[in-house]
Amino acid sequence: MKHILSVDQFDKDRLRQIFSTADNLRNSGNFGETLKGKVITNLFYEASTRTSSSFYSAAVKLGASVIPINEVTYSSVSKGESLKDTIRTLGCYSDAIVLRHGTKGAAAEAASVSTVSIINAGDGAGEHPTQALLDLYTIHREKGRVKNLKIGMLGDLYWGRTVHSLTKLLRLFDVELYFIAGRGFKMPSELVRPGDIEVEGLTNTLPKLDVLYVTRMQYERHNISKEFIDYNYQINPEMLQPARSDLTIMHPLPRVDEITEEVDKDPRAAYFRQMENGLWVRMALLKLLITGF
Ligand code: NCD
């Protein structure tokens, strides 16, 4: 595997390898100099906190250096340089490029000309494969299994790329998927399979769920302003009352107002643990990609 572009590239054996590498790194605390002398470029055309800084931290902990291009305005992109030429350039100076871009398919376009590994860190409303890997790793850690689970995804399922990748990845497992979204924000039809349950409201579904994966409205993608959106949802302690006592609440973050801060104290809130898991999964991915799967 040279690039990480889509979750379609992973089977159960690969996932086991990635997660056991992540566990080993987490437990050993000794990262050696696995990537000494290597250089990773973070090339972000869109805003990021967790993805860019966890990849940065992962690279540095493994002994690599990082070229951080978190604001492409200060690169030659602002002079009109194409994505392909930018990738050709950065490939001369680095061993892997972590790319976030606003256009679906951008990571594949970059990989088509790249001499070094491309890691898709989000391509528009397309995919976010490394997020789905850390989400799956989190489900496994929180539940102790990825089977016989009822997993609900709530929010902007149409424009949210994390739920697209996670849905595809969960097809490898025996789980029941509930897509909870308002009109205009439903899961794209090509990702829905017979047996999936699509509903608009959470009330009747919540008590059944083992995992609730909440997402924010992706305003930057659809440009529909808040007052025109006829869909409201917010997770708060009161509405969680009918939920299972062992529910796992996840969110890729950033959260805006979909989950109130009071929920953070609830032991079922796993989103901060999920965010930390991102570091270990991304360390594992960099190590395996650069030194060989
Ligand atoms: C997500 C993204 O960029 O798609 N953020 C992240 O990487 N954790 C989710 C989002 O922005 O809503």
PDB file of N, CA, C and O in Angstrom, residues 123-183:
ATOM      1  N   ASP A 123     -11.219  14.858   1.604  1.00  0.00           N
ATOM      2  CA  ASP A 123     -11.339  15.469   0.271  1.00  0.00           C
ATOM      3  C   ASP A 123     -12.783  15.919   0.077  1.00  0.00           C
ATOM      4  O   ASP A 123     -13.653  15.148  -0.283  1.00  0.00           O
ATOM      5  N   GLY A 124     -13.040  17.186   0.347  1.00  0.00           N
ATOM      6  CA  GLY A 124     -14.388  17.747   0.239  1.00  0.00           C
ATOM      7  C   GLY A 124     -15.382  16.888   0.998  1.00  0.00           C
ATOM      8  O   GLY A 124     -15.112  16.433   2.117  1.00  0.00           O
ATOM      9  N   ALA A 125     -16.533  16.628   0.368  1.00  0.00           N
ATOM     10  CA  ALA A 125     -17.549  15.782   1.012  1.00  0.00           C
ATOM     11  C   ALA A 125     -17.315  14.308   0.674  1.00  0.00           C
ATOM     12  O   ALA A 125     -18.204  13.484   0.864  1.00  0.00           O
ATOM     13  N   GLY A 126     -16.121  14.000   0.168  1.00  0.00           N
ATOM     14  CA  GLY A 126     -15.812  12.614  -0.234  1.00  0.00           C
ATOM     15  C   GLY A 126     -15.527  11.724   0.957  1.00  0.00           C
ATOM     16  O   GLY A 126     -16.444  11.183   1.583  1.00  0.00           O
ATOM     17  N   GLU A 127     -14.258  11.556   1.275  1.00  0.00           N
ATOM     18  CA  GLU A 127     -13.866  10.615   2.332  1.00  0.00           C
ATOM     19  C   GLU A 127     -12.909  11.246   3.339  1.00  0.00           C
ATOM     20  O   GLU A 127     -12.279  12.283   3.061  1.00  0.00           O
ATOM     21  N   HIS A 128     -12.775  10.572   4.457  1.00  0.00           N
ATOM     22  CA  HIS A 128     -11.800  10.962   5.490  1.00  0.00           C
ATOM     23  C   HIS A 128     -11.341   9.638   6.113  1.00  0.00           C
ATOM     24  O   HIS A 128     -11.720   9.301   7.239  1.00  0.00           O
ATOM     25  N   PRO A 129     -10.552   8.850   5.349  1.00  0.00           N
ATOM     26  CA  PRO A 129     -10.272   7.481   5.773  1.00  0.00           C
ATOM     27  C   PRO A 129      -9.552   7.350   7.114  1.00  0.00           C
ATOM     28  O   PRO A 129      -9.866   6.436   7.881  1.00  0.00           O
ATOM     29  N   THR A 130      -8.627   8.253   7.420  1.00  0.00           N
ATOM     30  CA  THR A 130      -7.898   8.069   8.691  1.00  0.00           C
ATOM     31  C   THR A 130      -8.817   8.354   9.882  1.00  0.00           C
ATOM     32  O   THR A 130      -8.656   7.773  10.953  1.00  0.00           O
ATOM     33  N   GLN A 131      -9.799   9.229   9.679  1.00  0.00           N
ATOM     34  CA  GLN A 131     -10.784   9.463  10.742  1.00  0.00           C
ATOM     35  C   GLN A 131     -11.620   8.196  10.961  1.00  0.00           C
ATOM     36  O   GLN A 131     -11.873   7.788  12.092  1.00  0.00           O
ATOM     37  N   ALA A 132     -12.033   7.554   9.857  1.00  0.00           N
ATOM     38  CA  ALA A 132     -12.843   6.329   9.993  1.00  0.00           C
ATOM     39  C   ALA A 132     -12.043   5.237  10.700  1.00  0.00           C
ATOM     40  O   ALA A 132     -12.599   4.469  11.491  1.00  0.00           O
ATOM     41  N   LEU A 133     -10.743   5.171  10.435  1.00  0.00           N
ATOM     42  CA  LEU A 133      -9.922   4.164  11.119  1.00  0.00           C
ATOM     43  C   LEU A 133      -9.872   4.436  12.619  1.00  0.00           C
ATOM     44  O   LEU A 133     -10.003   3.519  13.428  1.00  0.00           O
ATOM     45  N   LEU A 134      -9.712   5.697  12.982  1.00  0.00           N
ATOM     46  CA  LEU A 134      -9.650   5.983  14.425  1.00  0.00           C
ATOM     47  C   LEU A 134     -11.031   5.841  15.054  1.00  0.00           C
ATOM     48  O   LEU A 134     -11.156   5.492  16.230  1.00  0.00           O
ATOM     49  N   ASP A 135     -12.085   6.076  14.272  1.00  0.00           N
ATOM     50  CA  ASP A 135     -13.448   5.867  14.790  1.00  0.00           C
ATOM     51  C   ASP A 135     -13.687   4.378  15.057  1.00  0.00           C
ATOM     52  O   ASP A 135     -14.233   3.997  16.094  1.00  0.00           O
ATOM     53  N   LEU A 136     -13.262   3.554  14.126  1.00  0.00           N
ATOM     54  CA  LEU A 136     -13.452   2.105  14.292  1.00  0.00           C
ATOM     55  C   LEU A 136     -12.622   1.585  15.476  1.00  0.00           C
ATOM     56  O   LEU A 136     -13.092   0.774  16.273  1.00  0.00           O
ATOM     57  N   TYR A 137     -11.400   2.066  15.571  1.00  0.00           N
ATOM     58  CA  TYR A 137     -10.517   1.715  16.694  1.00  0.00           C
ATOM     59  C   TYR A 137     -11.191   2.115  18.016  1.00  0.00           C
ATOM     60  O   TYR A 137     -11.154   1.366  19.002  1.00  0.00           O
ATOM     61  N   THR A 138     -11.834   3.269  18.016  1.00  0.00           N
ATOM     62  CA  THR A 138     -12.528   3.742  19.231  1.00  0.00           C
ATOM     63  C   THR A 138     -13.712   2.829  19.554  1.00  0.00           C
ATOM     64  O   THR A 138     -13.907   2.457  20.724  1.00  0.00           O
ATOM     65  N   ILE A 139     -14.497   2.467  18.555  1.00  0.00           N
ATOM     66  CA  ILE A 139     -15.641   1.576  18.805  1.00  0.00           C
ATOM     67  C   ILE A 139     -15.128   0.267  19.400  1.00  0.00           C
ATOM     68  O   ILE A 139     -15.662  -0.251  20.377  1.00  0.00           O
ATOM     69  N   HIS A 140     -14.044  -0.246  18.823  1.00  0.00           N
ATOM     70  CA  HIS A 140     -13.490  -1.506  19.315  1.00  0.00           C
ATOM     71  C   HIS A 140     -13.022  -1.378  20.767  1.00  0.00           C
ATOM     72  O   HIS A 140     -13.280  -2.241  21.601  1.00  0.00           O
ATOM     73  N   ARG A 141     -12.359  -0.286  21.083  1.00  0.00           N
ATOM     74  CA  ARG A 141     -11.865  -0.084  22.453  1.00  0.00           C
ATOM     75  C   ARG A 141     -12.999   0.128  23.452  1.00  0.00           C
ATOM     76  O   ARG A 141     -12.953  -0.362  24.573  1.00  0.00           O
ATOM     77  N   GLU A 142     -13.990   0.881  23.030  1.00  0.00           N
ATOM     78  CA  GLU A 142     -15.083   1.207  23.960  1.00  0.00           C
ATOM     79  C   GLU A 142     -16.009   0.008  24.184  1.00  0.00           C
ATOM     80  O   GLU A 142     -16.495  -0.203  25.278  1.00  0.00           O
ATOM     81  N   LYS A 143     -16.293  -0.734  23.106  1.00  0.00           N
ATOM     82  CA  LYS A 143     -17.276  -1.817  23.203  1.00  0.00           C
ATOM     83  C   LYS A 143     -16.632  -3.193  23.382  1.00  0.00           C
ATOM     84  O   LYS A 143     -17.324  -4.151  23.695  1.00  0.00           O
ATOM     85  N   GLY A 144     -15.351  -3.300  23.087  1.00  0.00           N
ATOM     86  CA  GLY A 144     -14.675  -4.602  23.170  1.00  0.00           C
ATOM     87  C   GLY A 144     -14.984  -5.504  21.987  1.00  0.00           C
ATOM     88  O   GLY A 144     -14.581  -6.669  21.958  1.00  0.00           O
ATOM     89  N   ARG A 145     -15.728  -5.009  21.001  1.00  0.00           N
ATOM     90  CA  ARG A 145     -16.061  -5.807  19.814  1.00  0.00           C
ATOM     91  C   ARG A 145     -16.557  -4.864  18.724  1.00  0.00           C
ATOM     92  O   ARG A 145     -16.953  -3.733  19.019  1.00  0.00           O
ATOM     93  N   VAL A 146     -16.551  -5.341  17.474  1.00  0.00           N
ATOM     94  CA  VAL A 146     -17.264  -4.631  16.407  1.00  0.00           C
ATOM     95  C   VAL A 146     -18.192  -5.642  15.755  1.00  0.00           C
ATOM     96  O   VAL A 146     -18.011  -6.017  14.586  1.00  0.00           O
ATOM     97  N   LYS A 147     -19.132  -6.155  16.495  1.00  0.00           N
ATOM     98  CA  LYS A 147     -20.177  -7.015  15.950  1.00  0.00           C
ATOM     99  C   LYS A 147     -21.382  -6.945  16.876  1.00  0.00           C
ATOM    100  O   LYS A 147     -21.244  -6.549  18.041  1.00  0.00           O
ATOM    101  N   ASN A 148     -22.532  -7.340  16.324  1.00  0.00           N
ATOM    102  CA  ASN A 148     -23.783  -7.252  17.100  1.00  0.00           C
ATOM    103  C   ASN A 148     -23.950  -5.876  17.745  1.00  0.00           C
ATOM    104  O   ASN A 148     -24.242  -5.774  18.928  1.00  0.00           O
ATOM    105  N   LEU A 149     -23.718  -4.846  16.977  1.00  0.00           N
ATOM    106  CA  LEU A 149     -23.874  -3.487  17.511  1.00  0.00           C
ATOM    107  C   LEU A 149     -24.891  -2.726  16.673  1.00  0.00           C
ATOM    108  O   LEU A 149     -24.943  -2.888  15.451  1.00  0.00           O
ATOM    109  N   LYS A 150     -25.667  -1.885  17.345  1.00  0.00           N
ATOM    110  CA  LYS A 150     -26.558  -0.963  16.647  1.00  0.00           C
ATOM    111  C   LYS A 150     -25.882   0.414  16.695  1.00  0.00           C
ATOM    112  O   LYS A 150     -25.691   0.973  17.774  1.00  0.00           O
ATOM    113  N   ILE A 151     -25.509   0.886  15.516  1.00  0.00           N
ATOM    114  CA  ILE A 151     -24.728   2.125  15.448  1.00  0.00           C
ATOM    115  C   ILE A 151     -25.548   3.193  14.721  1.00  0.00           C
ATOM    116  O   ILE A 151     -25.956   2.992  13.575  1.00  0.00           O
ATOM    117  N   GLY A 152     -25.798   4.313  15.401  1.00  0.00           N
ATOM    118  CA  GLY A 152     -26.563   5.396  14.794  1.00  0.00           C
ATOM    119  C   GLY A 152     -25.650   6.549  14.421  1.00  0.00           C
ATOM    120  O   GLY A 152     -24.749   6.900  15.170  1.00  0.00           O
ATOM    121  N   MET A 153     -25.904   7.114  13.243  1.00  0.00           N
ATOM    122  CA  MET A 153     -25.162   8.321  12.838  1.00  0.00           C
ATOM    123  C   MET A 153     -26.176   9.440  12.706  1.00  0.00           C
ATOM    124  O   MET A 153     -27.203   9.276  12.052  1.00  0.00           O
ATOM    125  N   LEU A 154     -25.875  10.572  13.333  1.00  0.00           N
ATOM    126  CA  LEU A 154     -26.838  11.666  13.442  1.00  0.00           C
ATOM    127  C   LEU A 154     -26.233  12.963  12.907  1.00  0.00           C
ATOM    128  O   LEU A 154     -25.083  13.280  13.187  1.00  0.00           O
ATOM    129  N   GLY A 155     -27.021  13.714  12.154  1.00  0.00           N
ATOM    130  CA  GLY A 155     -26.584  15.055  11.768  1.00  0.00           C
ATOM    131  C   GLY A 155     -26.562  15.246  10.275  1.00  0.00           C
ATOM    132  O   GLY A 155     -27.482  14.846   9.566  1.00  0.00           O
ATOM    133  N   ASP A 156     -25.475  15.840   9.797  1.00  0.00           N
ATOM    134  CA  ASP A 156     -25.358  16.156   8.372  1.00  0.00           C
ATOM    135  C   ASP A 156     -24.676  14.991   7.675  1.00  0.00           C
ATOM    136  O   ASP A 156     -23.456  14.985   7.457  1.00  0.00           O
ATOM    137  N   LEU A 157     -25.476  13.999   7.318  1.00  0.00           N
ATOM    138  CA  LEU A 157     -24.905  12.775   6.745  1.00  0.00           C
ATOM    139  C   LEU A 157     -24.646  12.930   5.251  1.00  0.00           C
ATOM    140  O   LEU A 157     -23.924  12.134   4.658  1.00  0.00           O
ATOM    141  N   TYR A 158     -25.242  13.950   4.661  1.00  0.00           N
ATOM    142  CA  TYR A 158     -25.046  14.128   3.218  1.00  0.00           C
ATOM    143  C   TYR A 158     -23.669  14.737   2.927  1.00  0.00           C
ATOM    144  O   TYR A 158     -22.926  14.237   2.094  1.00  0.00           O
ATOM    145  N   TRP A 159     -23.346  15.793   3.664  1.00  0.00           N
ATOM    146  CA  TRP A 159     -22.101  16.509   3.377  1.00  0.00           C
ATOM    147  C   TRP A 159     -20.927  16.067   4.253  1.00  0.00           C
ATOM    148  O   TRP A 159     -19.780  16.432   3.990  1.00  0.00           O
ATOM    149  N   GLY A 160     -21.206  15.308   5.308  1.00  0.00           N
ATOM    150  CA  GLY A 160     -20.133  14.923   6.240  1.00  0.00           C
ATOM    151  C   GLY A 160     -19.303  13.765   5.686  1.00  0.00           C
ATOM    152  O   GLY A 160     -19.809  12.684   5.453  1.00  0.00           O
ATOM    153  N   ARG A 161     -18.034  13.994   5.517  1.00  0.00           N
ATOM    154  CA  ARG A 161     -17.198  12.943   4.902  1.00  0.00           C
ATOM    155  C   ARG A 161     -16.845  11.844   5.903  1.00  0.00           C
ATOM    156  O   ARG A 161     -16.605  10.707   5.514  1.00  0.00           O
ATOM    157  N   THR A 162     -16.798  12.196   7.211  1.00  0.00           N
ATOM    158  CA  THR A 162     -16.389  11.163   8.178  1.00  0.00           C
ATOM    159  C   THR A 162     -17.411  10.023   8.202  1.00  0.00           C
ATOM    160  O   THR A 162     -17.045   8.858   8.288  1.00  0.00           O
ATOM    161  N   VAL A 163     -18.701  10.366   8.111  1.00  0.00           N
ATOM    162  CA  VAL A 163     -19.728   9.314   8.140  1.00  0.00           C
ATOM    163  C   VAL A 163     -19.749   8.509   6.837  1.00  0.00           C
ATOM    164  O   VAL A 163     -20.168   7.354   6.831  1.00  0.00           O
ATOM    165  N   HIS A 164     -19.289   9.111   5.749  1.00  0.00           N
ATOM    166  CA  HIS A 164     -19.212   8.345   4.494  1.00  0.00           C
ATOM    167  C   HIS A 164     -18.154   7.240   4.629  1.00  0.00           C
ATOM    168  O   HIS A 164     -18.398   6.078   4.313  1.00  0.00           O
ATOM    169  N   SER A 165     -16.983   7.640   5.121  1.00  0.00           N
ATOM    170  CA  SER A 165     -15.904   6.646   5.263  1.00  0.00           C
ATOM    171  C   SER A 165     -16.258   5.604   6.324  1.00  0.00           C
ATOM    172  O   SER A 165     -16.025   4.413   6.133  1.00  0.00           O
ATOM    173  N   LEU A 166     -16.837   6.058   7.433  1.00  0.00           N
ATOM    174  CA  LEU A 166     -17.145   5.109   8.513  1.00  0.00           C
ATOM    175  C   LEU A 166     -18.207   4.103   8.064  1.00  0.00           C
ATOM    176  O   LEU A 166     -18.100   2.898   8.354  1.00  0.00           O
ATOM    177  N   THR A 167     -19.209   4.576   7.333  1.00  0.00           N
ATOM    178  CA  THR A 167     -20.257   3.670   6.837  1.00  0.00           C
ATOM    179  C   THR A 167     -19.637   2.584   5.956  1.00  0.00           C
ATOM    180  O   THR A 167     -19.907   1.391   6.118  1.00  0.00           O
ATOM    181  N   LYS A 168     -18.774   2.999   5.030  1.00  0.00           N
ATOM    182  CA  LYS A 168     -18.142   2.006   4.138  1.00  0.00           C
ATOM    183  C   LYS A 168     -17.303   1.005   4.929  1.00  0.00           C
ATOM    184  O   LYS A 168     -17.317  -0.189   4.659  1.00  0.00           O
ATOM    185  N   LEU A 169     -16.562   1.505   5.903  1.00  0.00           N
ATOM    186  CA  LEU A 169     -15.690   0.626   6.688  1.00  0.00           C
ATOM    187  C   LEU A 169     -16.514  -0.363   7.517  1.00  0.00           C
ATOM    188  O   LEU A 169     -16.152  -1.541   7.640  1.00  0.00           O
ATOM    189  N   LEU A 170     -17.632   0.095   8.060  1.00  0.00           N
ATOM    190  CA  LEU A 170     -18.465  -0.779   8.909  1.00  0.00           C
ATOM    191  C   LEU A 170     -19.157  -1.880   8.114  1.00  0.00           C
ATOM    192  O   LEU A 170     -19.665  -2.836   8.692  1.00  0.00           O
ATOM    193  N   ARG A 171     -19.156  -1.763   6.778  1.00  0.00           N
ATOM    194  CA  ARG A 171     -19.743  -2.832   5.948  1.00  0.00           C
ATOM    195  C   ARG A 171     -18.977  -4.143   6.109  1.00  0.00           C
ATOM    196  O   ARG A 171     -19.459  -5.203   5.756  1.00  0.00           O
ATOM    197  N   LEU A 172     -17.727  -4.058   6.604  1.00  0.00           N
ATOM    198  CA  LEU A 172     -16.929  -5.283   6.813  1.00  0.00           C
ATOM    199  C   LEU A 172     -17.413  -6.060   8.034  1.00  0.00           C
ATOM    200  O   LEU A 172     -16.970  -7.177   8.265  1.00  0.00           O
ATOM    201  N   PHE A 173     -18.291  -5.457   8.831  1.00  0.00           N
ATOM    202  CA  PHE A 173     -18.663  -6.053  10.119  1.00  0.00           C
ATOM    203  C   PHE A 173     -20.175  -6.273  10.210  1.00  0.00           C
ATOM    204  O   PHE A 173     -20.952  -5.650   9.485  1.00  0.00           O
ATOM    205  N   ASP A 174     -20.514  -7.143  11.176  1.00  0.00           N
ATOM    206  CA  ASP A 174     -21.918  -7.471  11.389  1.00  0.00           C
ATOM    207  C   ASP A 174     -22.527  -6.450  12.360  1.00  0.00           C
ATOM    208  O   ASP A 174     -22.586  -6.681  13.564  1.00  0.00           O
ATOM    209  N   VAL A 175     -22.915  -5.295  11.822  1.00  0.00           N
ATOM    210  CA  VAL A 175     -23.513  -4.249  12.660  1.00  0.00           C
ATOM    211  C   VAL A 175     -24.769  -3.725  11.962  1.00  0.00           C
ATOM    212  O   VAL A 175     -24.911  -3.860  10.747  1.00  0.00           O
ATOM    213  N   GLU A 176     -25.659  -3.124  12.753  1.00  0.00           N
ATOM    214  CA  GLU A 176     -26.881  -2.564  12.182  1.00  0.00           C
ATOM    215  C   GLU A 176     -26.723  -1.037  12.150  1.00  0.00           C
ATOM    216  O   GLU A 176     -26.360  -0.439  13.183  1.00  0.00           O
ATOM    217  N   LEU A 177     -26.968  -0.447  10.995  1.00  0.00           N
ATOM    218  CA  LEU A 177     -26.732   1.001  10.874  1.00  0.00           C
ATOM    219  C   LEU A 177     -28.042   1.780  10.847  1.00  0.00           C
ATOM    220  O   LEU A 177     -28.980   1.417  10.132  1.00  0.00           O
ATOM    221  N   TYR A 178     -28.097   2.841  11.639  1.00  0.00           N
ATOM    222  CA  TYR A 178     -29.243   3.745  11.694  1.00  0.00           C
ATOM    223  C   TYR A 178     -28.755   5.119  11.220  1.00  0.00           C
ATOM    224  O   TYR A 178     -27.814   5.667  11.804  1.00  0.00           O
ATOM    225  N   PHE A 179     -29.372   5.633  10.165  1.00  0.00           N
ATOM    226  CA  PHE A 179     -29.002   6.969   9.675  1.00  0.00           C
ATOM    227  C   PHE A 179     -30.097   7.945  10.091  1.00  0.00           C
ATOM    228  O   PHE A 179     -31.235   7.845   9.634  1.00  0.00           O
ATOM    229  N   ILE A 180     -29.740   8.904  10.943  1.00  0.00           N
ATOM    230  CA  ILE A 180     -30.731   9.808  11.516  1.00  0.00           C
ATOM    231  C   ILE A 180     -30.432  11.210  10.996  1.00  0.00           C
ATOM    232  O   ILE A 180     -29.437  11.836  11.390  1.00  0.00           O
ATOM    233  N   ALA A 181     -31.249  11.696  10.070  1.00  0.00           N
ATOM    234  CA  ALA A 181     -30.949  12.981   9.438  1.00  0.00           C
ATOM    235  C   ALA A 181     -32.231  13.600   8.901  1.00  0.00           C
ATOM    236  O   ALA A 181     -33.185  12.896   8.556  1.00  0.00           O
ATOM    237  N   GLY A 182     -32.218  14.928   8.829  1.00  0.00           N
ATOM    238  CA  GLY A 182     -33.364  15.643   8.272  1.00  0.00           C
ATOM    239  C   GLY A 182     -33.302  15.667   6.751  1.00  0.00           C
ATOM    240  O   GLY A 182     -32.308  15.249   6.143  1.00  0.00           O
ATOM    241  N   ARG A 183     -34.389  16.185   6.173  1.00  0.00           N
ATOM    242  CA  ARG A 183     -34.447  16.275   4.703  1.00  0.00           C
ATOM    243  C   ARG A 183     -33.304  17.143   4.182  1.00  0.00           C
ATOM    244  O   ARG A 183     -33.005  18.187   4.742  1.00  0.00           O
TER     245      ARG A 183
END
